[in-house]
Amino acid sequence: VLENWVEQINTHVKKGSLSYYVFHGSNRNNDPEFLKNYDIIITTYTILAQSDIKERSGLFAIKWL
């Protein structure tokens, strides 16, 4: 599923107009300052469910629009 989102972005979005990061796997960067640099974060429900929302770290440390 993640690969499909990446393919759709690369197919339908003008190159360089939006940045994205695939937030998945054991080497994913959980630093909010790093994640803020991207327009789109692509991840899975499983990754979100494993995150501690109360801890307000990683993806949950950022106020998204």
GROMACS .gro file of C-alpha atoms in nm:
model
   65
    1VAL     CA    1   0.000   0.000   0.000
    2LEU     CA    2   0.281   0.244   0.083
    3GLU     CA    3   0.440   0.188  -0.254
    4ASN     CA    4   0.109   0.268  -0.423
    5TRP     CA    5   0.090   0.609  -0.250
    6VAL     CA    6   0.446   0.687  -0.358
    7GLU     CA    7   0.366   0.580  -0.714
    8GLN     CA    8   0.052   0.796  -0.721
    9ILE     CA    9   0.241   1.101  -0.592
   10ASN     CA   10   0.516   1.051  -0.850
   11THR     CA   11   0.256   1.007  -1.126
   12HIS     CA   12   0.012   1.285  -1.044
   13VAL     CA   13   0.211   1.555  -0.864
   14LYS     CA   14   0.453   1.787  -1.042
   15LYS     CA   15   0.808   1.685  -0.952
   16GLY     CA   16   0.948   1.908  -0.679
   17SER     CA   17   0.616   2.065  -0.583
   18LEU     CA   18   0.554   1.842  -0.278
   19SER     CA   19   0.800   1.657  -0.061
   20TYR     CA   20   0.717   1.327   0.106
   21TYR     CA   21   0.872   1.086   0.354
   22VAL     CA   22   0.785   0.720   0.396
   23PHE     CA   23   0.759   0.677   0.774
   24HIS     CA   24   0.795   0.301   0.799
   25GLY     CA   25   1.042   0.032   0.893
   26SER     CA   26   1.284  -0.001   1.181
   27ASN     CA   27   1.507   0.281   1.054
   28ARG     CA   28   1.231   0.545   1.030
   29ASN     CA   29   1.330   0.888   1.158
   30ASN     CA   30   1.105   0.981   1.452
   31ASP     CA   31   1.253   1.330   1.501
   32PRO     CA   32   0.976   1.593   1.477
   33GLU     CA   33   1.221   1.852   1.340
   34PHE     CA   34   1.309   1.613   1.058
   35LEU     CA   35   0.945   1.523   0.986
   36LYS     CA   36   0.839   1.890   0.971
   37ASN     CA   37   1.049   1.930   0.656
   38TYR     CA   38   0.802   1.723   0.453
   39ASP     CA   39   0.464   1.815   0.307
   40ILE     CA   40   0.337   1.457   0.323
   41ILE     CA   41   0.421   1.174   0.562
   42ILE     CA   42   0.324   0.831   0.432
   43THR     CA   43   0.278   0.561   0.695
   44THR     CA   44   0.048   0.279   0.797
   45TYR     CA   45  -0.226   0.242   1.053
   46THR     CA   46  -0.011  -0.021   1.226
   47ILE     CA   47   0.276   0.225   1.275
   48LEU     CA   48   0.037   0.486   1.415
   49ALA     CA   49  -0.127   0.231   1.644
   50GLN     CA   50   0.215   0.136   1.784
   51SER     CA   51   0.294   0.500   1.864
   52ASP     CA   52   0.221   0.648   2.205
   53ILE     CA   53  -0.005   0.945   2.134
   54LYS     CA   54   0.010   1.056   2.500
   55GLU     CA   55   0.388   1.085   2.478
   56ARG     CA   56   0.350   1.352   2.206
   57SER     CA   57   0.664   1.242   2.024
   58GLY     CA   58   0.743   1.177   1.660
   59LEU     CA   59   0.440   1.236   1.441
   60PHE     CA   60   0.228   1.330   1.742
   61ALA     CA   61   0.465   1.612   1.846
   62ILE     CA   62   0.372   1.811   1.535
   63LYS     CA   63   0.062   2.024   1.491
   64TRP     CA   64  -0.061   1.917   1.147
   65LEU     CA   65  -0.290   2.128   0.932
   0.00000   0.00000   0.00000
